[in-house]
């Protein structure tokens, strides 16, 4: 009985659709050269900003008059929540690019984004729970905000599993892209759940139209922590995408080597 | 250390652990791909 030949991954360079813009980065050599220069700066910047943000949040920002020291959990929880939602919006955009323009790098980016997205969403839920216990007296409540974020976590995990479930990478990417686009419906539900439903979770305080309902002594370190975590998240995802491009290049090189040896024999 | 500080420490610790593990996995994966690419001939590296 013959075994099916392993599917070769979609070559990054040769099938790149015509057009400028982002399609220029479908060239693996160009992408690897660019990320080789960019990544050390991104890691360094993330370390500096996050180091400053952490010190500010833990040592220099004031305790809250009601929450006490527990307010310092907010400096992790809120950036994780924004990254979970912003990252998912990025996943939806990459999925759309993959389905409409068949951009091969968008497939890889979506594939590498989902484990990191699942991690930040899990951190958002865990830190929220750690805050909720002393403040609300409970680790968890099935209110609309928390439940919709839990659904987001399952969407991330589902996407990560689905794109890896197929032998043929392209089919997995296509199925994952459809799931990601359908799941994007959950984003406005998360955002406005606190306004649409009666929830235990408080309404928006930082992004409130008008003036943010937070003292600047807490708002500024929160913004610095958010920028730091975002830079770290971006560096992490970009490093994973870079490794994935190198692995795909390796597989194509090994296939070319095997064909050459077969031709010589 | 008060209970509030314990919760703060666990929250920040979890974030450090999560990002640390992901960064370590990315670095390990990158190093492995680089090492295996270096084993290929220059012609195959270009073709990939």
PDB file of N, CA, C and O in Angstrom, chain A residues 54 57-58 67 69-70 72-73 75-76 80 112 115-116 119-120 123 127 130 133-135 139 229 232 236 240 242-244 246-247 249-250 252-254 256-257 260, chain B residues 2-12 14-19 22-27 29-30 32-41 43-48:
ATOM      1  N   UNK A  54       6.958  48.281  34.951  1.00  0.00           N
ATOM      2  CA  UNK A  54       6.833  47.393  36.116  1.00  0.00           C
ATOM      3  C   UNK A  54       7.251  48.109  37.397  1.00  0.00           C
ATOM      4  O   UNK A  54       6.559  48.036  38.425  1.00  0.00           O
ATOM      5  N   UNK A  57       4.605  50.671  38.227  1.00  0.00           N
ATOM      6  CA  UNK A  57       3.351  50.057  38.684  1.00  0.00           C
ATOM      7  C   UNK A  57       3.487  49.453  40.081  1.00  0.00           C
ATOM      8  O   UNK A  57       2.571  49.562  40.898  1.00  0.00           O
ATOM      9  N   UNK A  58       4.617  48.819  40.359  1.00  0.00           N
ATOM     10  CA  UNK A  58       4.750  48.087  41.619  1.00  0.00           C
ATOM     11  C   UNK A  58       5.321  48.937  42.756  1.00  0.00           C
ATOM     12  O   UNK A  58       5.037  48.692  43.921  1.00  0.00           O
ATOM     13  N   UNK A  67      -9.319  49.750  46.852  1.00  0.00           N
ATOM     14  CA  UNK A  67      -8.755  48.431  46.515  1.00  0.00           C
ATOM     15  C   UNK A  67      -7.444  48.142  47.235  1.00  0.00           C
ATOM     16  O   UNK A  67      -6.996  47.001  47.273  1.00  0.00           O
ATOM     17  N   UNK A  69      -3.566  47.643  47.743  1.00  0.00           N
ATOM     18  CA  UNK A  69      -2.462  47.222  46.860  1.00  0.00           C
ATOM     19  C   UNK A  69      -2.947  46.350  45.694  1.00  0.00           C
ATOM     20  O   UNK A  69      -2.243  46.218  44.687  1.00  0.00           O
ATOM     21  N   UNK A  70      -4.135  45.783  45.821  1.00  0.00           N
ATOM     22  CA  UNK A  70      -4.653  44.882  44.771  1.00  0.00           C
ATOM     23  C   UNK A  70      -4.793  45.590  43.430  1.00  0.00           C
ATOM     24  O   UNK A  70      -4.804  44.943  42.386  1.00  0.00           O
ATOM     25  N   UNK A  72      -2.689  46.954  41.843  1.00  0.00           N
ATOM     26  CA  UNK A  72      -1.489  46.708  41.013  1.00  0.00           C
ATOM     27  C   UNK A  72      -1.670  45.532  40.065  1.00  0.00           C
ATOM     28  O   UNK A  72      -0.890  45.354  39.133  1.00  0.00           O
ATOM     29  N   UNK A  73      -2.691  44.713  40.287  1.00  0.00           N
ATOM     30  CA  UNK A  73      -3.012  43.626  39.344  1.00  0.00           C
ATOM     31  C   UNK A  73      -3.534  44.225  38.036  1.00  0.00           C
ATOM     32  O   UNK A  73      -3.319  43.666  36.961  1.00  0.00           O
ATOM     33  N   UNK A  75      -2.424  46.568  36.337  1.00  0.00           N
ATOM     34  CA  UNK A  75      -1.363  46.904  35.373  1.00  0.00           C
ATOM     35  C   UNK A  75      -0.964  45.701  34.514  1.00  0.00           C
ATOM     36  O   UNK A  75      -0.239  45.855  33.533  1.00  0.00           O
ATOM     37  N   UNK A  76      -1.377  44.505  34.910  1.00  0.00           N
ATOM     38  CA  UNK A  76      -1.181  43.316  34.059  1.00  0.00           C
ATOM     39  C   UNK A  76      -2.500  42.960  33.382  1.00  0.00           C
ATOM     40  O   UNK A  76      -2.526  42.664  32.190  1.00  0.00           O
ATOM     41  N   UNK A  80      -3.402  42.748  29.242  1.00  0.00           N
ATOM     42  CA  UNK A  80      -3.693  41.410  28.712  1.00  0.00           C
ATOM     43  C   UNK A  80      -5.061  41.404  28.011  1.00  0.00           C
ATOM     44  O   UNK A  80      -5.223  40.774  26.969  1.00  0.00           O
ATOM     45  N   UNK A 112       0.878  31.460  13.972  1.00  0.00           N
ATOM     46  CA  UNK A 112       1.781  31.728  15.088  1.00  0.00           C
ATOM     47  C   UNK A 112       1.181  32.670  16.127  1.00  0.00           C
ATOM     48  O   UNK A 112       1.666  32.754  17.247  1.00  0.00           O
ATOM     49  N   UNK A 115      -1.284  30.759  19.543  1.00  0.00           N
ATOM     50  CA  UNK A 115      -0.818  30.334  20.881  1.00  0.00           C
ATOM     51  C   UNK A 115      -0.521  31.532  21.795  1.00  0.00           C
ATOM     52  O   UNK A 115      -0.853  31.496  22.983  1.00  0.00           O
ATOM     53  N   UNK A 116       0.076  32.578  21.221  1.00  0.00           N
ATOM     54  CA  UNK A 116       0.369  33.778  22.026  1.00  0.00           C
ATOM     55  C   UNK A 116      -0.932  34.456  22.459  1.00  0.00           C
ATOM     56  O   UNK A 116      -1.050  34.929  23.603  1.00  0.00           O
ATOM     57  N   UNK A 119      -2.436  32.572  25.257  1.00  0.00           N
ATOM     58  CA  UNK A 119      -1.715  32.814  26.508  1.00  0.00           C
ATOM     59  C   UNK A 119      -2.155  34.140  27.151  1.00  0.00           C
ATOM     60  O   UNK A 119      -2.436  34.183  28.346  1.00  0.00           O
ATOM     61  N   UNK A 120      -2.213  35.221  26.358  1.00  0.00           N
ATOM     62  CA  UNK A 120      -2.591  36.509  26.971  1.00  0.00           C
ATOM     63  C   UNK A 120      -4.050  36.493  27.453  1.00  0.00           C
ATOM     64  O   UNK A 120      -4.374  37.111  28.474  1.00  0.00           O
ATOM     65  N   UNK A 123      -4.028  34.705  30.687  1.00  0.00           N
ATOM     66  CA  UNK A 123      -3.484  35.612  31.719  1.00  0.00           C
ATOM     67  C   UNK A 123      -4.523  36.649  32.131  1.00  0.00           C
ATOM     68  O   UNK A 123      -4.618  37.005  33.307  1.00  0.00           O
ATOM     69  N   UNK A 127      -5.593  36.743  35.960  1.00  0.00           N
ATOM     70  CA  UNK A 127      -5.334  37.944  36.764  1.00  0.00           C
ATOM     71  C   UNK A 127      -6.652  38.599  37.207  1.00  0.00           C
ATOM     72  O   UNK A 127      -6.735  39.143  38.310  1.00  0.00           O
ATOM     73  N   UNK A 130      -7.746  36.642  40.152  1.00  0.00           N
ATOM     74  CA  UNK A 130      -6.926  36.989  41.327  1.00  0.00           C
ATOM     75  C   UNK A 130      -7.341  38.341  41.905  1.00  0.00           C
ATOM     76  O   UNK A 130      -7.211  38.582  43.108  1.00  0.00           O
ATOM     77  N   UNK A 133     -11.228  37.879  43.632  1.00  0.00           N
ATOM     78  CA  UNK A 133     -11.385  37.198  44.933  1.00  0.00           C
ATOM     79  C   UNK A 133     -11.359  38.179  46.121  1.00  0.00           C
ATOM     80  O   UNK A 133     -12.309  38.207  46.915  1.00  0.00           O
ATOM     81  N   UNK A 134     -10.324  39.032  46.230  1.00  0.00           N
ATOM     82  CA  UNK A 134     -10.355  39.967  47.372  1.00  0.00           C
ATOM     83  C   UNK A 134     -11.353  41.125  47.185  1.00  0.00           C
ATOM     84  O   UNK A 134     -11.827  41.683  48.163  1.00  0.00           O
ATOM     85  N   UNK A 135     -11.672  41.473  45.926  1.00  0.00           N
ATOM     86  CA  UNK A 135     -12.522  42.650  45.704  1.00  0.00           C
ATOM     87  C   UNK A 135     -14.007  42.317  45.659  1.00  0.00           C
ATOM     88  O   UNK A 135     -14.834  43.046  46.182  1.00  0.00           O
ATOM     89  N   UNK A 139     -13.959  34.112  42.900  1.00  0.00           N
ATOM     90  CA  UNK A 139     -12.951  33.946  41.847  1.00  0.00           C
ATOM     91  C   UNK A 139     -13.561  34.129  40.458  1.00  0.00           C
ATOM     92  O   UNK A 139     -12.900  34.532  39.533  1.00  0.00           O
ATOM     93  N   UNK A 229       3.997  45.673  27.299  1.00  0.00           N
ATOM     94  CA  UNK A 229       3.479  44.327  27.016  1.00  0.00           C
ATOM     95  C   UNK A 229       3.169  44.159  25.526  1.00  0.00           C
ATOM     96  O   UNK A 229       3.351  43.078  24.962  1.00  0.00           O
ATOM     97  N   UNK A 232       6.391  43.531  23.758  1.00  0.00           N
ATOM     98  CA  UNK A 232       6.845  42.167  24.059  1.00  0.00           C
ATOM     99  C   UNK A 232       6.040  41.145  23.265  1.00  0.00           C
ATOM    100  O   UNK A 232       6.597  40.191  22.704  1.00  0.00           O
ATOM    101  N   UNK A 236       7.461  38.660  20.404  1.00  0.00           N
ATOM    102  CA  UNK A 236       7.240  37.218  20.556  1.00  0.00           C
ATOM    103  C   UNK A 236       6.619  36.616  19.291  1.00  0.00           C
ATOM    104  O   UNK A 236       7.094  35.597  18.766  1.00  0.00           O
ATOM    105  N   UNK A 240       8.300  34.080  16.461  1.00  0.00           N
ATOM    106  CA  UNK A 240       7.689  32.797  16.083  1.00  0.00           C
ATOM    107  C   UNK A 240       7.448  32.735  14.580  1.00  0.00           C
ATOM    108  O   UNK A 240       7.665  31.691  13.950  1.00  0.00           O
ATOM    109  N   UNK A 242       9.129  34.336  12.318  1.00  0.00           N
ATOM    110  CA  UNK A 242      10.469  34.204  11.710  1.00  0.00           C
ATOM    111  C   UNK A 242      10.939  32.741  11.755  1.00  0.00           C
ATOM    112  O   UNK A 242      11.432  32.205  10.760  1.00  0.00           O
ATOM    113  N   UNK A 243      10.745  32.105  12.908  1.00  0.00           N
ATOM    114  CA  UNK A 243      11.142  30.693  13.042  1.00  0.00           C
ATOM    115  C   UNK A 243      10.327  29.821  12.092  1.00  0.00           C
ATOM    116  O   UNK A 243      10.870  28.901  11.465  1.00  0.00           O
ATOM    117  N   UNK A 244       9.027  30.134  11.950  1.00  0.00           N
ATOM    118  CA  UNK A 244       8.162  29.345  11.062  1.00  0.00           C
ATOM    119  C   UNK A 244       8.589  29.511   9.599  1.00  0.00           C
ATOM    120  O   UNK A 244       8.571  28.540   8.830  1.00  0.00           O
ATOM    121  N   UNK A 246      11.594  30.168   8.589  1.00  0.00           N
ATOM    122  CA  UNK A 246      12.856  29.416   8.450  1.00  0.00           C
ATOM    123  C   UNK A 246      12.578  27.912   8.336  1.00  0.00           C
ATOM    124  O   UNK A 246      13.206  27.214   7.534  1.00  0.00           O
ATOM    125  N   UNK A 247      11.610  27.427   9.129  1.00  0.00           N
ATOM    126  CA  UNK A 247      11.262  25.997   9.070  1.00  0.00           C
ATOM    127  C   UNK A 247      10.687  25.642   7.697  1.00  0.00           C
ATOM    128  O   UNK A 247      10.996  24.588   7.137  1.00  0.00           O
ATOM    129  N   UNK A 249      11.295  27.195   4.922  1.00  0.00           N
ATOM    130  CA  UNK A 249      12.421  27.287   3.998  1.00  0.00           C
ATOM    131  C   UNK A 249      13.263  25.994   4.062  1.00  0.00           C
ATOM    132  O   UNK A 249      13.726  25.493   3.044  1.00  0.00           O
ATOM    133  N   UNK A 250      13.394  25.508   5.279  1.00  0.00           N
ATOM    134  CA  UNK A 250      14.157  24.278   5.503  1.00  0.00           C
ATOM    135  C   UNK A 250      13.491  23.102   4.797  1.00  0.00           C
ATOM    136  O   UNK A 250      14.158  22.319   4.108  1.00  0.00           O
ATOM    137  N   UNK A 252      11.434  23.163   2.250  1.00  0.00           N
ATOM    138  CA  UNK A 252      11.551  23.326   0.798  1.00  0.00           C
ATOM    139  C   UNK A 252      12.964  23.000   0.334  1.00  0.00           C
ATOM    140  O   UNK A 252      13.162  22.391  -0.714  1.00  0.00           O
ATOM    141  N   UNK A 253      13.956  23.397   1.122  1.00  0.00           N
ATOM    142  CA  UNK A 253      15.352  23.091   0.798  1.00  0.00           C
ATOM    143  C   UNK A 253      15.617  21.598   0.827  1.00  0.00           C
ATOM    144  O   UNK A 253      16.295  21.054  -0.048  1.00  0.00           O
ATOM    145  N   UNK A 254      15.022  20.926   1.847  1.00  0.00           N
ATOM    146  CA  UNK A 254      15.199  19.469   1.959  1.00  0.00           C
ATOM    147  C   UNK A 254      14.537  18.752   0.781  1.00  0.00           C
ATOM    148  O   UNK A 254      15.087  17.786   0.256  1.00  0.00           O
ATOM    149  N   UNK A 256      14.098  20.039  -2.229  1.00  0.00           N
ATOM    150  CA  UNK A 256      14.944  20.322  -3.400  1.00  0.00           C
ATOM    151  C   UNK A 256      16.178  19.427  -3.385  1.00  0.00           C
ATOM    152  O   UNK A 256      16.588  18.889  -4.433  1.00  0.00           O
ATOM    153  N   UNK A 257      16.732  19.234  -2.192  1.00  0.00           N
ATOM    154  CA  UNK A 257      17.920  18.380  -2.051  1.00  0.00           C
ATOM    155  C   UNK A 257      17.574  16.924  -2.407  1.00  0.00           C
ATOM    156  O   UNK A 257      18.331  16.254  -3.139  1.00  0.00           O
ATOM    157  N   UNK A 260      17.127  16.560  -6.131  1.00  0.00           N
ATOM    158  CA  UNK A 260      18.427  16.618  -6.824  1.00  0.00           C
ATOM    159  C   UNK A 260      19.162  15.272  -6.699  1.00  0.00           C
ATOM    160  O   UNK A 260      19.716  14.757  -7.667  1.00  0.00           O
TER     161      UNK A 260
ATOM    162  N   UNK B   2       0.888  40.750  52.934  1.00  0.00           N
ATOM    163  CA  UNK B   2      -0.565  40.649  53.073  1.00  0.00           C
ATOM    164  C   UNK B   2      -1.141  39.810  51.933  1.00  0.00           C
ATOM    165  O   UNK B   2      -0.475  39.567  50.925  1.00  0.00           O
ATOM    166  N   UNK B   3      -2.420  39.447  52.132  1.00  0.00           N
ATOM    167  CA  UNK B   3      -3.075  38.646  51.089  1.00  0.00           C
ATOM    168  C   UNK B   3      -3.139  39.433  49.777  1.00  0.00           C
ATOM    169  O   UNK B   3      -2.982  38.863  48.710  1.00  0.00           O
ATOM    170  N   UNK B   4      -3.352  40.734  49.840  1.00  0.00           N
ATOM    171  CA  UNK B   4      -3.428  41.559  48.630  1.00  0.00           C
ATOM    172  C   UNK B   4      -2.114  41.488  47.853  1.00  0.00           C
ATOM    173  O   UNK B   4      -2.112  41.330  46.641  1.00  0.00           O
ATOM    174  N   UNK B   5      -1.010  41.599  48.593  1.00  0.00           N
ATOM    175  CA  UNK B   5       0.307  41.541  47.929  1.00  0.00           C
ATOM    176  C   UNK B   5       0.573  40.164  47.331  1.00  0.00           C
ATOM    177  O   UNK B   5       1.224  40.040  46.298  1.00  0.00           O
ATOM    178  N   UNK B   6       0.068  39.112  48.007  1.00  0.00           N
ATOM    179  CA  UNK B   6       0.213  37.761  47.457  1.00  0.00           C
ATOM    180  C   UNK B   6      -0.463  37.657  46.088  1.00  0.00           C
ATOM    181  O   UNK B   6       0.104  37.123  45.139  1.00  0.00           O
ATOM    182  N   UNK B   7      -1.670  38.205  46.027  1.00  0.00           N
ATOM    183  CA  UNK B   7      -2.415  38.153  44.757  1.00  0.00           C
ATOM    184  C   UNK B   7      -1.682  38.947  43.676  1.00  0.00           C
ATOM    185  O   UNK B   7      -1.617  38.525  42.523  1.00  0.00           O
ATOM    186  N   UNK B   8      -1.136  40.109  44.061  1.00  0.00           N
ATOM    187  CA  UNK B   8      -0.380  40.940  43.102  1.00  0.00           C
ATOM    188  C   UNK B   8       0.841  40.161  42.613  1.00  0.00           C
ATOM    189  O   UNK B   8       1.123  40.104  41.400  1.00  0.00           O
ATOM    190  N   UNK B   9       1.557  39.536  43.551  1.00  0.00           N
ATOM    191  CA  UNK B   9       2.780  38.798  43.190  1.00  0.00           C
ATOM    192  C   UNK B   9       2.470  37.624  42.271  1.00  0.00           C
ATOM    193  O   UNK B   9       3.190  37.371  41.287  1.00  0.00           O
ATOM    194  N   UNK B  10       1.382  36.909  42.554  1.00  0.00           N
ATOM    195  CA  UNK B  10       1.014  35.752  41.710  1.00  0.00           C
ATOM    196  C   UNK B  10       0.629  36.225  40.307  1.00  0.00           C
ATOM    197  O   UNK B  10       1.026  35.625  39.306  1.00  0.00           O
ATOM    198  N   UNK B  11      -0.133  37.334  40.243  1.00  0.00           N
ATOM    199  CA  UNK B  11      -0.562  37.860  38.931  1.00  0.00           C
ATOM    200  C   UNK B  11       0.653  38.245  38.084  1.00  0.00           C
ATOM    201  O   UNK B  11       0.758  37.851  36.904  1.00  0.00           O
ATOM    202  N   UNK B  12       1.562  38.995  38.667  1.00  0.00           N
ATOM    203  CA  UNK B  12       2.763  39.420  37.913  1.00  0.00           C
ATOM    204  C   UNK B  12       3.662  38.220  37.611  1.00  0.00           C
ATOM    205  O   UNK B  12       4.274  38.133  36.548  1.00  0.00           O
ATOM    206  N   UNK B  14       2.695  35.106  37.130  1.00  0.00           N
ATOM    207  CA  UNK B  14       2.102  34.338  36.034  1.00  0.00           C
ATOM    208  C   UNK B  14       2.420  34.979  34.686  1.00  0.00           C
ATOM    209  O   UNK B  14       2.740  34.286  33.710  1.00  0.00           O
ATOM    210  N   UNK B  15       2.337  36.321  34.647  1.00  0.00           N
ATOM    211  CA  UNK B  15       2.647  37.035  33.389  1.00  0.00           C
ATOM    212  C   UNK B  15       4.109  36.813  33.009  1.00  0.00           C
ATOM    213  O   UNK B  15       4.425  36.523  31.840  1.00  0.00           O
ATOM    214  N   UNK B  16       5.001  36.914  33.994  1.00  0.00           N
ATOM    215  CA  UNK B  16       6.438  36.708  33.722  1.00  0.00           C
ATOM    216  C   UNK B  16       6.696  35.285  33.251  1.00  0.00           C
ATOM    217  O   UNK B  16       7.449  35.060  32.286  1.00  0.00           O
ATOM    218  N   UNK B  17       6.026  34.339  33.895  1.00  0.00           N
ATOM    219  CA  UNK B  17       6.204  32.927  33.534  1.00  0.00           C
ATOM    220  C   UNK B  17       5.683  32.667  32.110  1.00  0.00           C
ATOM    221  O   UNK B  17       6.368  32.024  31.294  1.00  0.00           O
ATOM    222  N   UNK B  18       4.487  33.159  31.836  1.00  0.00           N
ATOM    223  CA  UNK B  18       3.876  32.946  30.507  1.00  0.00           C
ATOM    224  C   UNK B  18       4.731  33.515  29.388  1.00  0.00           C
ATOM    225  O   UNK B  18       5.064  32.810  28.429  1.00  0.00           O
ATOM    226  N   UNK B  19       5.117  34.772  29.540  1.00  0.00           N
ATOM    227  CA  UNK B  19       5.929  35.408  28.484  1.00  0.00           C
ATOM    228  C   UNK B  19       7.323  34.779  28.431  1.00  0.00           C
ATOM    229  O   UNK B  19       7.898  34.636  27.353  1.00  0.00           O
ATOM    230  N   UNK B  22       7.129  31.431  26.582  1.00  0.00           N
ATOM    231  CA  UNK B  22       6.908  31.655  25.136  1.00  0.00           C
ATOM    232  C   UNK B  22       8.183  32.165  24.470  1.00  0.00           C
ATOM    233  O   UNK B  22       8.518  31.747  23.349  1.00  0.00           O
ATOM    234  N   UNK B  23       8.892  33.071  25.143  1.00  0.00           N
ATOM    235  CA  UNK B  23      10.127  33.623  24.568  1.00  0.00           C
ATOM    236  C   UNK B  23      11.201  32.538  24.469  1.00  0.00           C
ATOM    237  O   UNK B  23      11.921  32.442  23.458  1.00  0.00           O
ATOM    238  N   UNK B  24      11.274  31.682  25.496  1.00  0.00           N
ATOM    239  CA  UNK B  24      12.259  30.596  25.489  1.00  0.00           C
ATOM    240  C   UNK B  24      11.953  29.600  24.360  1.00  0.00           C
ATOM    241  O   UNK B  24      12.857  29.172  23.638  1.00  0.00           O
ATOM    242  N   UNK B  25      10.666  29.275  24.192  1.00  0.00           N
ATOM    243  CA  UNK B  25      10.276  28.349  23.118  1.00  0.00           C
ATOM    244  C   UNK B  25      10.606  28.939  21.744  1.00  0.00           C
ATOM    245  O   UNK B  25      11.095  28.235  20.855  1.00  0.00           O
ATOM    246  N   UNK B  26      10.347  30.240  21.594  1.00  0.00           N
ATOM    247  CA  UNK B  26      10.627  30.900  20.308  1.00  0.00           C
ATOM    248  C   UNK B  26      12.127  30.897  20.019  1.00  0.00           C
ATOM    249  O   UNK B  26      12.554  30.606  18.892  1.00  0.00           O
ATOM    250  N   UNK B  27      12.932  31.175  21.053  1.00  0.00           N
ATOM    251  CA  UNK B  27      14.391  31.206  20.874  1.00  0.00           C
ATOM    252  C   UNK B  27      14.921  29.813  20.532  1.00  0.00           C
ATOM    253  O   UNK B  27      15.775  29.658  19.648  1.00  0.00           O
ATOM    254  N   UNK B  29      13.240  27.305  19.136  1.00  0.00           N
ATOM    255  CA  UNK B  29      12.757  26.930  17.806  1.00  0.00           C
ATOM    256  C   UNK B  29      13.578  27.626  16.720  1.00  0.00           C
ATOM    257  O   UNK B  29      13.949  27.030  15.708  1.00  0.00           O
ATOM    258  N   UNK B  30      13.869  28.894  16.970  1.00  0.00           N
ATOM    259  CA  UNK B  30      14.651  29.690  16.023  1.00  0.00           C
ATOM    260  C   UNK B  30      16.062  29.122  15.880  1.00  0.00           C
ATOM    261  O   UNK B  30      16.572  28.972  14.764  1.00  0.00           O
ATOM    262  N   UNK B  32      17.038  26.056  16.481  1.00  0.00           N
ATOM    263  CA  UNK B  32      16.993  24.743  15.814  1.00  0.00           C
ATOM    264  C   UNK B  32      16.856  24.920  14.309  1.00  0.00           C
ATOM    265  O   UNK B  32      17.547  24.236  13.526  1.00  0.00           O
ATOM    266  N   UNK B  33      15.968  25.833  13.886  1.00  0.00           N
ATOM    267  CA  UNK B  33      15.770  26.060  12.447  1.00  0.00           C
ATOM    268  C   UNK B  33      17.046  26.608  11.807  1.00  0.00           C
ATOM    269  O   UNK B  33      17.428  26.194  10.703  1.00  0.00           O
ATOM    270  N   UNK B  34      17.729  27.484  12.508  1.00  0.00           N
ATOM    271  CA  UNK B  34      18.962  28.082  11.991  1.00  0.00           C
ATOM    272  C   UNK B  34      20.053  27.010  11.829  1.00  0.00           C
ATOM    273  O   UNK B  34      20.756  26.971  10.817  1.00  0.00           O
ATOM    274  N   UNK B  35      20.144  26.137  12.854  1.00  0.00           N
ATOM    275  CA  UNK B  35      21.170  25.075  12.818  1.00  0.00           C
ATOM    276  C   UNK B  35      20.898  24.108  11.675  1.00  0.00           C
ATOM    277  O   UNK B  35      21.800  23.731  10.933  1.00  0.00           O
ATOM    278  N   UNK B  36      19.629  23.743  11.489  1.00  0.00           N
ATOM    279  CA  UNK B  36      19.296  22.774  10.433  1.00  0.00           C
ATOM    280  C   UNK B  36      19.411  23.397   9.052  1.00  0.00           C
ATOM    281  O   UNK B  36      19.776  22.725   8.097  1.00  0.00           O
ATOM    282  N   UNK B  37      19.113  24.684   8.954  1.00  0.00           N
ATOM    283  CA  UNK B  37      19.287  25.385   7.657  1.00  0.00           C
ATOM    284  C   UNK B  37      20.763  25.430   7.273  1.00  0.00           C
ATOM    285  O   UNK B  37      21.113  25.309   6.098  1.00  0.00           O
ATOM    286  N   UNK B  38      21.622  25.598   8.285  1.00  0.00           N
ATOM    287  CA  UNK B  38      23.063  25.686   8.020  1.00  0.00           C
ATOM    288  C   UNK B  38      23.613  24.363   7.487  1.00  0.00           C
ATOM    289  O   UNK B  38      24.635  24.342   6.793  1.00  0.00           O
ATOM    290  N   UNK B  39      22.907  23.245   7.804  1.00  0.00           N
ATOM    291  CA  UNK B  39      23.357  21.928   7.341  1.00  0.00           C
ATOM    292  C   UNK B  39      23.041  21.701   5.858  1.00  0.00           C
ATOM    293  O   UNK B  39      23.646  20.843   5.224  1.00  0.00           O
ATOM    294  N   UNK B  40      22.055  22.470   5.352  1.00  0.00           N
ATOM    295  CA  UNK B  40      21.711  22.348   3.927  1.00  0.00           C
ATOM    296  C   UNK B  40      22.795  23.004   3.078  1.00  0.00           C
ATOM    297  O   UNK B  40      23.510  23.885   3.539  1.00  0.00           O
ATOM    298  N   UNK B  41      22.867  22.563   1.844  1.00  0.00           N
ATOM    299  CA  UNK B  41      23.821  23.180   0.939  1.00  0.00           C
ATOM    300  C   UNK B  41      23.403  24.594   0.595  1.00  0.00           C
ATOM    301  O   UNK B  41      22.221  24.938   0.746  1.00  0.00           O
ATOM    302  N   UNK B  43      22.909  25.933  -2.219  1.00  0.00           N
ATOM    303  CA  UNK B  43      21.937  25.944  -3.309  1.00  0.00           C
ATOM    304  C   UNK B  43      20.515  25.712  -2.777  1.00  0.00           C
ATOM    305  O   UNK B  43      19.578  26.410  -3.155  1.00  0.00           O
ATOM    306  N   UNK B  44      20.371  24.737  -1.872  1.00  0.00           N
ATOM    307  CA  UNK B  44      19.060  24.426  -1.296  1.00  0.00           C
ATOM    308  C   UNK B  44      18.564  25.569  -0.409  1.00  0.00           C
ATOM    309  O   UNK B  44      17.375  25.840  -0.353  1.00  0.00           O
ATOM    310  N   UNK B  45      19.507  26.200   0.272  1.00  0.00           N
ATOM    311  CA  UNK B  45      19.115  27.335   1.132  1.00  0.00           C
ATOM    312  C   UNK B  45      18.496  28.445   0.298  1.00  0.00           C
ATOM    313  O   UNK B  45      17.549  29.090   0.693  1.00  0.00           O
ATOM    314  N   UNK B  46      19.065  28.652  -0.887  1.00  0.00           N
ATOM    315  CA  UNK B  46      18.541  29.699  -1.776  1.00  0.00           C
ATOM    316  C   UNK B  46      17.169  29.317  -2.319  1.00  0.00           C
ATOM    317  O   UNK B  46      16.297  30.142  -2.478  1.00  0.00           O
ATOM    318  N   UNK B  47      17.003  28.002  -2.605  1.00  0.00           N
ATOM    319  CA  UNK B  47      15.747  27.537  -3.196  1.00  0.00           C
ATOM    320  C   UNK B  47      14.577  27.619  -2.225  1.00  0.00           C
ATOM    321  O   UNK B  47      13.443  27.777  -2.630  1.00  0.00           O
ATOM    322  N   UNK B  48      14.885  27.491  -0.933  1.00  0.00           N
ATOM    323  CA  UNK B  48      13.835  27.427   0.069  1.00  0.00           C
ATOM    324  C   UNK B  48      13.054  28.706   0.208  1.00  0.00           C
ATOM    325  O   UNK B  48      13.385  29.729  -0.246  1.00  0.00           O
TER     326      UNK B  48
END
